[in-house]
mmCIF file of C-alpha atoms and ligand atoms in Angstrom:
data_model
loop_
_atom_site.group_PDB
_atom_site.id
_atom_site.type_symbol
_atom_site.label_atom_id
_atom_site.label_comp_id
_atom_site.label_asym_id
_atom_site.label_seq_id
_atom_site.Cartn_x
_atom_site.Cartn_y
_atom_site.Cartn_z
ATOM 1 C CA UNK A 206 -4.408 -2.701 -14.698
ATOM 2 C CA UNK A 207 -1.483 -3.245 -12.371
ATOM 3 C CA UNK A 208 -1.831 -4.681 -8.911
ATOM 4 C CA UNK A 209 1.237 -3.085 -7.323
ATOM 5 C CA UNK A 210 1.296 0.489 -6.019
ATOM 6 C CA UNK A 211 2.427 3.398 -8.155
ATOM 7 C CA UNK A 212 5.921 4.805 -7.692
ATOM 8 C CA UNK A 213 5.836 8.226 -5.994
ATOM 9 C CA UNK A 214 8.731 10.451 -7.072
ATOM 10 C CA UNK A 215 9.807 14.044 -7.667
ATOM 11 C CA UNK A 216 11.595 15.938 -10.408
ATOM 12 C CA UNK A 217 14.081 13.098 -10.922
ATOM 13 C CA UNK A 218 11.243 11.020 -12.449
ATOM 14 C CA UNK A 219 10.305 13.573 -15.145
ATOM 15 C CA UNK A 220 12.080 11.602 -17.893
ATOM 16 C CA UNK A 221 10.247 8.423 -16.901
ATOM 17 C CA UNK A 222 6.975 10.344 -16.768
ATOM 18 C CA UNK A 223 7.472 11.537 -20.341
ATOM 19 C CA UNK A 224 8.301 7.972 -21.477
ATOM 20 C CA UNK A 225 5.166 6.614 -19.816
ATOM 21 C CA UNK A 226 2.983 9.261 -21.469
ATOM 22 C CA UNK A 227 4.601 8.624 -24.867
ATOM 23 C CA UNK A 228 3.778 4.933 -24.712
ATOM 24 C CA UNK A 229 0.154 5.593 -23.767
ATOM 25 C CA UNK A 230 0.420 5.217 -19.976
ATOM 26 C CA UNK A 231 -0.932 7.390 -17.200
ATOM 27 C CA UNK A 232 0.975 9.724 -14.875
ATOM 28 C CA UNK A 233 -0.506 11.641 -11.964
ATOM 29 C CA UNK A 234 1.036 15.070 -11.486
ATOM 30 C CA UNK A 235 0.594 18.111 -9.243
ATOM 31 C CA UNK A 236 -0.992 21.333 -10.408
ATOM 32 C CA UNK A 237 -1.640 24.475 -8.372
ATOM 33 C CA UNK A 238 -5.316 23.455 -8.041
ATOM 34 C CA UNK A 239 -5.462 19.670 -7.481
ATOM 35 C CA UNK A 240 -3.518 16.630 -8.710
ATOM 36 C CA UNK A 241 -4.326 15.580 -12.273
ATOM 37 C CA UNK A 242 -4.393 12.131 -13.866
ATOM 38 C CA UNK A 243 -2.553 12.704 -17.135
ATOM 39 C CA UNK A 244 -2.504 10.977 -20.503
ATOM 40 C CA UNK A 245 -1.350 11.944 -24.001
ATOM 41 C CA UNK A 246 -4.355 13.936 -25.249
ATOM 42 C CA UNK A 247 -3.617 12.862 -28.844
ATOM 43 C CA UNK A 248 -3.786 9.157 -27.998
ATOM 44 C CA UNK A 249 -7.429 8.010 -27.777
ATOM 45 C CA UNK A 250 -6.468 4.652 -26.201
ATOM 46 C CA UNK A 251 -4.518 6.423 -23.436
ATOM 47 C CA UNK A 252 -7.411 8.824 -22.897
ATOM 48 C CA UNK A 253 -9.818 5.879 -22.588
ATOM 49 C CA UNK A 254 -7.603 4.481 -19.814
ATOM 50 C CA UNK A 255 -8.243 7.672 -17.804
ATOM 51 C CA UNK A 256 -11.971 6.991 -17.889
ATOM 52 C CA UNK A 257 -11.429 3.345 -16.895
ATOM 53 C CA UNK A 258 -9.111 4.209 -13.974
ATOM 54 C CA UNK A 259 -11.416 6.930 -12.661
ATOM 55 C CA UNK A 260 -14.551 4.905 -13.397
ATOM 56 C CA UNK A 261 -15.847 8.036 -15.042
ATOM 57 C CA UNK A 262 -18.511 7.979 -17.793
ATOM 58 C CA UNK A 263 -16.798 8.414 -21.166
ATOM 59 C CA UNK A 264 -19.069 11.245 -22.282
ATOM 60 C CA UNK A 265 -17.651 13.559 -19.603
ATOM 61 C CA UNK A 266 -15.057 15.817 -21.244
ATOM 62 C CA UNK A 267 -11.490 16.286 -19.952
ATOM 63 C CA UNK A 268 -9.325 19.389 -19.621
ATOM 64 C CA UNK A 269 -6.264 19.440 -21.894
ATOM 65 C CA UNK A 270 -3.201 20.977 -20.247
ATOM 66 C CA UNK A 271 -0.678 22.917 -22.326
ATOM 67 C CA UNK A 272 2.781 24.417 -21.742
ATOM 68 C CA UNK A 273 2.267 27.656 -23.684
ATOM 69 C CA UNK A 274 -0.587 29.791 -25.003
ATOM 70 C CA UNK A 275 0.911 29.571 -28.493
ATOM 71 C CA UNK A 276 -0.306 25.923 -28.565
ATOM 72 C CA UNK A 277 -3.952 27.077 -28.341
ATOM 73 C CA UNK A 278 -4.339 27.120 -32.121
ATOM 74 C CA UNK A 279 -3.528 23.383 -32.311
ATOM 75 C CA UNK A 280 -6.433 22.556 -29.981
ATOM 76 C CA UNK A 281 -9.067 25.213 -30.591
ATOM 77 C CA UNK A 282 -10.401 27.196 -33.515
ATOM 78 C CA UNK A 283 -12.335 30.448 -33.920
ATOM 79 C CA UNK A 284 -10.504 31.634 -30.791
ATOM 80 C CA UNK A 285 -12.022 34.943 -29.658
ATOM 81 C CA UNK A 286 -9.831 37.885 -28.619
ATOM 82 C CA UNK A 287 -11.041 37.557 -25.052
ATOM 83 C CA UNK A 288 -9.415 34.102 -24.844
ATOM 84 C CA UNK A 289 -6.014 35.581 -25.697
ATOM 85 C CA UNK A 290 -6.572 38.365 -23.170
ATOM 86 C CA UNK A 291 -7.438 35.875 -20.443
ATOM 87 C CA UNK A 292 -4.485 33.647 -21.368
ATOM 88 C CA UNK A 293 -2.168 36.641 -21.171
ATOM 89 C CA UNK A 294 -3.504 37.681 -17.782
ATOM 90 C CA UNK A 295 -4.122 34.388 -15.974
ATOM 91 C CA UNK A 296 -1.937 31.654 -17.541
ATOM 92 C CA UNK A 297 -0.165 29.812 -16.121
ATOM 93 C CA UNK A 298 -2.977 29.723 -13.576
ATOM 94 C CA UNK A 299 -6.210 28.214 -12.263
ATOM 95 C CA UNK A 300 -8.442 29.089 -15.224
ATOM 96 C CA UNK A 301 -9.763 26.626 -17.815
ATOM 97 C CA UNK A 302 -11.315 27.988 -21.003
ATOM 98 C CA UNK A 303 -13.931 26.239 -23.113
ATOM 99 C CA UNK A 304 -13.389 26.945 -26.810
ATOM 100 C CA UNK A 305 -14.540 25.428 -30.117
ATOM 101 C CA UNK A 306 -12.565 22.219 -30.699
ATOM 102 C CA UNK A 307 -9.917 22.032 -33.437
ATOM 103 C CA UNK A 308 -11.045 19.322 -35.899
ATOM 104 C CA UNK A 309 -7.868 17.264 -35.233
ATOM 105 C CA UNK A 310 -8.614 16.842 -31.516
ATOM 106 C CA UNK A 311 -9.786 13.287 -30.768
ATOM 107 C CA UNK A 312 -13.426 13.194 -29.666
ATOM 108 C CA UNK A 313 -12.410 10.827 -26.832
ATOM 109 C CA UNK A 314 -10.909 13.866 -25.044
ATOM 110 C CA UNK A 315 -13.939 16.114 -25.441
ATOM 111 C CA UNK A 316 -16.479 13.447 -24.538
ATOM 112 C CA UNK A 317 -17.871 13.745 -28.054
ATOM 113 C CA UNK A 318 -18.437 17.505 -27.769
ATOM 114 C CA UNK A 319 -17.490 20.133 -30.336
ATOM 115 C CA UNK A 320 -15.839 22.249 -27.631
ATOM 116 C CA UNK A 321 -12.652 21.684 -25.638
ATOM 117 C CA UNK A 322 -11.412 22.755 -22.192
ATOM 118 C CA UNK A 323 -7.827 24.079 -22.086
ATOM 119 C CA UNK A 324 -5.520 25.430 -19.431
ATOM 120 C CA UNK A 325 -1.870 26.036 -18.497
ATOM 121 C CA UNK A 326 -1.289 24.993 -14.884
ATOM 122 C CA UNK A 327 0.906 27.080 -12.576
ATOM 123 C CA UNK A 328 3.092 24.426 -10.988
ATOM 124 C CA UNK A 329 6.798 23.920 -11.728
ATOM 125 C CA UNK A 330 6.604 20.113 -12.024
ATOM 126 C CA UNK A 331 3.500 20.266 -14.220
ATOM 127 C CA UNK A 332 5.098 22.861 -16.488
ATOM 128 C CA UNK A 333 8.352 20.897 -16.720
ATOM 129 C CA UNK A 334 6.382 17.769 -17.613
ATOM 130 C CA UNK A 335 4.349 19.617 -20.242
ATOM 131 C CA UNK A 336 7.450 21.205 -21.781
ATOM 132 C CA UNK A 337 9.419 17.959 -21.914
ATOM 133 C CA UNK A 338 6.450 15.990 -23.234
ATOM 134 C CA UNK A 339 5.762 18.650 -25.829
ATOM 135 C CA UNK A 340 2.097 17.894 -26.497
ATOM 136 C CA UNK A 341 -1.189 18.355 -24.676
ATOM 137 C CA UNK A 342 -1.854 16.320 -21.545
ATOM 138 C CA UNK A 343 -5.477 15.427 -20.865
ATOM 139 C CA UNK A 344 -6.007 15.366 -17.115
ATOM 140 C CA UNK A 345 -9.033 15.228 -14.890
ATOM 141 C CA UNK A 346 -8.560 15.371 -11.136
ATOM 142 C CA UNK A 347 -6.731 12.207 -10.010
ATOM 143 C CA UNK A 348 -9.517 10.756 -7.893
ATOM 144 C CA UNK A 349 -12.165 8.138 -8.514
ATOM 145 C CA UNK A 350 -15.364 9.532 -10.033
ATOM 146 C CA UNK A 351 -17.457 11.489 -7.506
ATOM 147 C CA UNK A 352 -14.737 11.457 -4.840
ATOM 148 C CA UNK A 353 -12.977 14.415 -3.267
ATOM 149 C CA UNK A 354 -10.153 15.754 -5.482
ATOM 150 C CA UNK A 355 -6.585 15.019 -4.294
ATOM 151 C CA UNK A 356 -4.378 17.878 -3.117
ATOM 152 C CA UNK A 357 -1.419 15.706 -2.018
ATOM 153 C CA UNK A 358 0.439 12.800 -3.660
ATOM 154 C CA UNK A 359 -0.668 10.540 -0.781
ATOM 155 C CA UNK A 360 -4.313 11.219 -1.685
ATOM 156 C CA UNK A 361 -3.686 10.091 -5.266
ATOM 157 C CA UNK A 362 -1.962 6.964 -3.976
ATOM 158 C CA UNK A 363 -4.954 6.041 -1.842
ATOM 159 C CA UNK A 364 -7.470 6.808 -4.612
ATOM 160 C CA UNK A 365 -5.888 5.167 -7.663
ATOM 161 C CA UNK A 366 -2.363 4.118 -6.647
ATOM 162 C CA UNK A 367 -3.043 0.505 -7.607
ATOM 163 C CA UNK A 368 -4.076 1.475 -11.128
ATOM 164 C CA UNK A 369 -1.275 3.732 -12.405
ATOM 165 C CA UNK A 370 2.493 3.541 -12.738
ATOM 166 C CA UNK A 371 3.773 6.877 -11.495
ATOM 167 C CA UNK A 372 2.730 9.762 -9.279
ATOM 168 C CA UNK A 373 4.843 12.914 -9.474
ATOM 169 C CA UNK A 374 4.973 14.392 -5.975
ATOM 170 C CA UNK A 375 4.919 18.190 -5.820
ATOM 171 C CA UNK A 376 3.752 18.527 -2.221
ATOM 172 C CA UNK A 377 0.546 20.343 -1.303
ATOM 173 C CA UNK A 378 -1.451 22.058 -4.039
ATOM 174 C CA UNK A 379 -1.301 25.818 -3.565
ATOM 175 C CA UNK A 380 -4.944 26.639 -4.397
ATOM 176 C CA UNK A 381 -6.619 23.402 -3.312
ATOM 177 C CA UNK A 382 -9.844 23.699 -5.374
ATOM 178 C CA UNK A 383 -10.318 22.909 -9.058
ATOM 179 C CA UNK A 384 -9.833 25.663 -11.648
ATOM 180 C CA UNK A 385 -12.433 28.226 -12.616
ATOM 181 C CA UNK A 386 -14.060 27.125 -15.894
ATOM 182 C CA UNK A 387 -15.154 29.877 -18.270
ATOM 183 C CA UNK A 388 -17.094 28.993 -21.397
ATOM 184 C CA UNK A 389 -16.029 31.201 -24.317
ATOM 185 C CA UNK A 390 -17.713 29.120 -27.014
ATOM 186 C CA UNK A 391 -21.141 30.678 -26.720
ATOM 187 C CA UNK A 392 -22.618 34.108 -27.292
ATOM 188 C CA UNK A 393 -21.520 35.451 -23.907
ATOM 189 C CA UNK A 394 -18.858 34.291 -21.462
ATOM 190 C CA UNK A 395 -20.200 32.043 -18.722
ATOM 191 C CA UNK A 396 -18.669 30.583 -15.583
ATOM 192 C CA UNK A 397 -19.341 26.827 -15.569
ATOM 193 C CA UNK A 398 -17.386 26.178 -12.367
ATOM 194 C CA UNK A 399 -16.393 28.893 -9.867
ATOM 195 C CA UNK A 400 -12.817 28.821 -8.608
ATOM 196 C CA UNK A 401 -9.915 30.904 -7.346
ATOM 197 C CA UNK A 402 -10.166 33.300 -10.302
ATOM 198 C CA UNK A 403 -13.472 35.110 -9.903
ATOM 199 C CA UNK A 404 -16.098 36.244 -12.440
ATOM 200 C CA UNK A 405 -15.254 39.810 -11.474
ATOM 201 C CA UNK A 406 -11.543 39.349 -12.263
ATOM 202 C CA UNK A 407 -12.444 37.834 -15.627
ATOM 203 C CA UNK A 408 -14.946 40.608 -16.418
ATOM 204 C CA UNK A 409 -12.293 43.215 -15.551
ATOM 205 C CA UNK A 410 -9.866 41.750 -18.084
ATOM 206 C CA UNK A 411 -12.271 41.236 -20.970
ATOM 207 C CA UNK A 412 -14.453 44.288 -20.361
ATOM 208 C CA UNK A 413 -17.632 42.208 -20.619
ATOM 209 C CA UNK A 414 -20.168 40.893 -18.165
ATOM 210 C CA UNK A 415 -19.670 37.257 -17.215
ATOM 211 C CA UNK A 416 -22.722 35.295 -16.194
ATOM 212 C CA UNK A 417 -23.481 32.072 -14.365
ATOM 213 C CA UNK A 418 -25.790 29.794 -16.336
ATOM 214 C CA UNK A 419 -28.858 28.754 -14.352
ATOM 215 C CA UNK A 420 -28.808 25.363 -16.030
ATOM 216 C CA UNK A 421 -25.681 23.876 -17.518
ATOM 217 C CA UNK A 422 -26.392 22.236 -20.852
ATOM 218 C CA UNK A 423 -22.937 20.915 -21.613
ATOM 219 C CA UNK A 424 -21.927 17.711 -19.875
ATOM 220 C CA UNK A 425 -19.757 18.838 -17.008
ATOM 221 C CA UNK A 426 -19.425 16.430 -14.086
ATOM 222 C CA UNK A 427 -18.076 19.263 -11.974
ATOM 223 C CA UNK A 428 -21.517 20.752 -12.329
ATOM 224 C CA UNK A 429 -23.408 17.663 -11.182
ATOM 225 C CA UNK A 430 -24.633 17.570 -7.630
ATOM 226 C CA UNK A 431 -22.907 14.804 -5.657
ATOM 227 C CA UNK A 432 -19.473 15.559 -7.028
ATOM 228 C CA UNK A 433 -16.466 15.980 -4.717
ATOM 229 C CA UNK A 434 -18.290 14.017 -2.033
ATOM 230 C CA UNK A 435 -16.774 12.342 1.040
ATOM 231 C CA UNK A 436 -17.992 8.803 1.811
ATOM 232 C CA UNK A 437 -19.395 9.815 5.200
ATOM 233 C CA UNK A 438 -22.917 11.285 4.975
ATOM 234 C CA UNK A 439 -22.298 15.028 5.123
ATOM 235 C CA UNK A 440 -24.800 17.788 5.739
ATOM 236 C CA UNK A 441 -24.505 21.530 5.144
ATOM 237 C CA UNK A 442 -26.276 23.509 7.859
ATOM 238 C CA UNK A 443 -26.644 26.899 9.468
ATOM 239 C CA UNK A 444 -25.224 27.322 12.948
ATOM 240 C CA UNK A 445 -28.579 26.798 14.643
ATOM 241 C CA UNK A 446 -29.318 23.728 12.498
ATOM 242 C CA UNK A 447 -25.862 22.422 13.317
ATOM 243 C CA UNK A 448 -26.443 22.721 17.059
ATOM 244 C CA UNK A 449 -29.793 20.991 16.664
ATOM 245 C CA UNK A 450 -28.350 18.141 14.541
ATOM 246 C CA UNK A 451 -25.441 17.777 16.946
ATOM 247 C CA UNK A 452 -27.779 17.324 19.884
ATOM 248 C CA UNK A 453 -29.831 14.794 17.930
ATOM 249 C CA UNK A 454 -26.739 12.838 16.814
ATOM 250 C CA UNK A 455 -25.339 12.728 20.343
ATOM 251 C CA UNK A 456 -28.678 11.566 21.748
ATOM 252 C CA UNK A 457 -28.529 8.706 19.230
ATOM 253 C CA UNK A 458 -24.912 7.966 20.220
ATOM 254 C CA UNK A 459 -23.666 8.766 16.746
ATOM 255 C CA UNK A 460 -20.079 9.864 16.164
ATOM 256 C CA UNK A 461 -20.024 13.256 14.520
ATOM 257 C CA UNK A 462 -17.492 15.380 12.635
ATOM 258 C CA UNK A 463 -17.871 19.140 12.427
ATOM 259 C CA UNK A 464 -16.261 21.242 9.718
ATOM 260 C CA UNK A 465 -16.376 24.833 10.856
ATOM 261 C CA UNK A 466 -14.554 28.137 11.267
ATOM 262 C CA UNK A 467 -16.106 28.334 14.748
ATOM 263 C CA UNK A 468 -15.268 26.483 17.944
ATOM 264 C CA UNK A 469 -17.468 23.669 19.164
ATOM 265 C CA UNK A 470 -16.862 21.518 22.233
ATOM 266 C CA UNK A 471 -15.272 18.171 21.311
ATOM 267 C CA UNK A 472 -17.268 15.746 23.363
ATOM 268 C CA UNK A 473 -15.925 12.406 24.754
ATOM 269 C CA UNK A 474 -14.344 11.248 21.520
ATOM 270 C CA UNK A 475 -17.682 11.387 19.794
ATOM 271 C CA UNK A 476 -17.424 14.866 18.302
ATOM 272 C CA UNK A 477 -14.457 15.698 16.077
ATOM 273 C CA UNK A 478 -13.973 19.318 15.145
ATOM 274 C CA UNK A 479 -12.066 20.149 11.986
ATOM 275 C CA UNK A 480 -11.382 23.820 12.583
ATOM 276 C CA UNK A 481 -11.198 25.811 9.336
ATOM 277 C CA UNK A 482 -9.606 29.194 8.557
ATOM 278 C CA UNK A 483 -12.101 32.053 8.278
ATOM 279 C CA UNK A 484 -10.477 33.437 5.133
ATOM 280 C CA UNK A 485 -11.960 31.988 1.905
ATOM 281 C CA UNK A 486 -8.616 31.432 0.148
ATOM 282 C CA UNK A 487 -7.132 29.627 3.157
ATOM 283 C CA UNK A 488 -10.386 27.690 3.642
ATOM 284 C CA UNK A 489 -10.281 26.559 -0.017
ATOM 285 C CA UNK A 490 -6.670 25.470 0.401
ATOM 286 C CA UNK A 491 -7.526 23.269 3.407
ATOM 287 C CA UNK A 492 -10.988 22.006 2.429
ATOM 288 C CA UNK A 493 -10.233 18.703 0.683
ATOM 289 C CA UNK A 494 -7.568 17.706 3.221
ATOM 290 C CA UNK A 495 -10.048 18.434 6.017
ATOM 291 C CA UNK A 496 -12.822 16.413 4.354
ATOM 292 C CA UNK A 497 -10.437 13.486 3.848
ATOM 293 C CA UNK A 498 -9.296 13.656 7.470
ATOM 294 C CA UNK A 499 -12.859 13.571 8.757
ATOM 295 C CA UNK A 500 -13.766 10.844 6.265
ATOM 296 C CA UNK A 501 -10.949 8.625 7.565
ATOM 297 C CA UNK A 502 -12.365 8.639 11.087
ATOM 298 C CA UNK A 503 -15.263 6.436 9.983
ATOM 299 C CA UNK A 504 -17.818 8.794 11.547
ATOM 300 C CA UNK A 505 -21.575 8.469 11.222
ATOM 301 C CA UNK A 506 -22.170 12.031 10.080
ATOM 302 C CA UNK A 507 -20.227 15.134 9.086
ATOM 303 C CA UNK A 508 -21.926 18.446 9.887
ATOM 304 C CA UNK A 509 -20.626 21.267 7.712
ATOM 305 C CA UNK A 510 -21.119 24.761 9.107
ATOM 306 C CA UNK A 511 -22.298 27.170 6.404
ATOM 307 C CA UNK A 512 -19.831 29.831 5.276
ATOM 308 C CA UNK A 513 -20.766 33.401 4.265
ATOM 309 C CA UNK A 514 -22.965 33.645 1.187
ATOM 310 C CA UNK A 515 -20.914 36.203 -0.720
ATOM 311 C CA UNK A 516 -18.802 36.441 -3.865
ATOM 312 C CA UNK A 517 -15.500 35.681 -2.079
ATOM 313 C CA UNK A 518 -16.884 32.385 -0.819
ATOM 314 C CA UNK A 519 -18.518 31.351 -4.107
ATOM 315 C CA UNK A 520 -16.073 28.562 -5.025
ATOM 316 C CA UNK A 521 -16.020 27.167 -1.475
ATOM 317 C CA UNK A 522 -19.823 27.301 -1.267
ATOM 318 C CA UNK A 523 -20.091 25.504 -4.596
ATOM 319 C CA UNK A 524 -17.869 22.611 -3.394
ATOM 320 C CA UNK A 525 -19.576 22.455 0.019
ATOM 321 C CA UNK A 526 -22.979 22.141 -1.665
ATOM 322 C CA UNK A 527 -21.676 19.389 -3.929
ATOM 323 C CA UNK A 528 -19.991 17.527 -1.069
ATOM 324 C CA UNK A 529 -23.248 17.535 0.878
ATOM 325 C CA UNK A 530 -25.770 17.091 -1.937
ATOM 326 C CA UNK A 531 -26.646 13.481 -1.196
ATOM 327 C CA UNK A 532 -27.009 13.202 2.560
ATOM 328 C CA UNK A 533 -29.587 13.727 5.246
ATOM 329 C CA UNK A 534 -28.905 13.794 9.003
HETATM 330 O O1 LIG B 193 -8.152 22.376 -11.671
HETATM 331 C C1 LIG B 193 -8.492 21.614 -12.566
HETATM 332 O O2 LIG B 193 -9.160 21.990 -13.533
HETATM 333 C C2 LIG B 193 -8.051 20.142 -12.455
HETATM 334 C C3 LIG B 193 -6.556 20.084 -12.693
HETATM 335 C C4 LIG B 193 -6.048 18.665 -12.742
HETATM 336 O O3 LIG B 193 -6.222 20.796 -13.841
HETATM 337 N N1 LIG B 193 -8.767 19.343 -13.371
HETATM 338 C C5 LIG B 193 -10.072 19.046 -13.217
HETATM 339 O O4 LIG B 193 -10.552 18.169 -14.170
HETATM 340 O O5 LIG B 193 -10.767 19.473 -12.316
HETATM 341 P P1 LIG B 193 -11.950 17.411 -14.051
HETATM 342 O O6 LIG B 193 -12.020 16.529 -15.245
HETATM 343 O O7 LIG B 193 -12.067 16.760 -12.728
HETATM 344 O O8 LIG B 193 -12.961 18.554 -14.247
HETATM 345 C C6 LIG B 193 -12.989 19.195 -15.493
HETATM 346 C C7 LIG B 193 -14.282 19.876 -15.695
HETATM 347 C C8 LIG B 193 -15.399 18.869 -15.726
HETATM 348 O O9 LIG B 193 -16.479 19.389 -14.972
HETATM 349 C C9 LIG B 193 -15.679 18.790 -17.206
HETATM 350 O O10 LIG B 193 -16.936 18.344 -17.538
HETATM 351 C C10 LIG B 193 -15.461 20.216 -17.615
HETATM 352 O O11 LIG B 193 -14.273 20.518 -16.967
HETATM 353 N N2 LIG B 193 -15.271 20.287 -19.060
HETATM 354 C C11 LIG B 193 -14.259 19.794 -19.774
HETATM 355 N N3 LIG B 193 -14.455 20.012 -21.100
HETATM 356 C C12 LIG B 193 -15.638 20.638 -21.200
HETATM 357 C C13 LIG B 193 -16.396 21.125 -22.301
HETATM 358 N N4 LIG B 193 -15.981 20.981 -23.551
HETATM 359 N N5 LIG B 193 -17.572 21.729 -22.029
HETATM 360 C C14 LIG B 193 -17.988 21.876 -20.745
HETATM 361 N N6 LIG B 193 -17.318 21.441 -19.677
HETATM 362 C C15 LIG B 193 -16.155 20.830 -19.884
HETATM 363 MG MG1 LIG B 194 -12.812 16.098 -10.897
#
């Protein structure tokens, strides 16, 4: 572990990034969803460093990032037709597929599982890095375990900047929420994590129903409650609950943050409103930045105004529930 801060650099550092990966080091890089913490997926020692840096349990599997769909056969086996159809339609893009693991894939990457998560990210720096490196890059989100995922290089720096050598800076992540995860290793396709690409879009391409498992049996930290959580106790509430909690907090002289698409009065420096867009794609894009901004204010409580309970808001709702799973007012 290094004590000094990681170098933050753009395209000009691609060659160095490849060198670092080749000698078993870690490089954070932008994707269209969130920043990833990358290591050579074929190097078990490098992969173990990811778990150490993130302080993530080693039985939680990682996503392997590829440059081209033709590489799928090196990482997965018994690949169903629907996987090729989805790759054709959505890659590069914010969709990760779970497939049976190729026997050569180190178990360190898959957390000991017989399946593997694969995706091609849609970001020019990520794709250039993957092409120049040539192999698969294992990369979870570049945050400490259970923290909010980073959508800017500065977020990565504050999360793990003292533990890695290089952060490739690609600006703001376009999507802002982690990829949709679809499990294609079972009898029927299942969404393990909702994201920008919806179940309906996937069903349209493969001509099959896609379900949401009621209980996830595979080890997927993204499916644990209390993932993506800010440090400040955060509560998800309806508008009337929010008004009630707000009154209570103010009576107790607590400092409160509100995350909402609506307007609320910002009272005497004790109420901080983080106004959100009322479109689900724009909301998703801004969510993690907004949570980080509120978190930095050192508030007593964050009140999160509920968003509509419909299909378009599924991914946002999922992350809001996870960000607020632990707290009470
Ligand atoms: O958008 C993303 O997917 C970002 C960027 C960097 O690509 N990555 C990301 O990685 O979110 P991570 O590790 O934070 O989340 C990956 C999710 C976890 O919930 C993990 O358990 C699940 O994918 N996963 C990976 N392999 C799996 C497998 N074989 N079976 C079930 N879930 C798996
Ligand atoms: Mg993560």
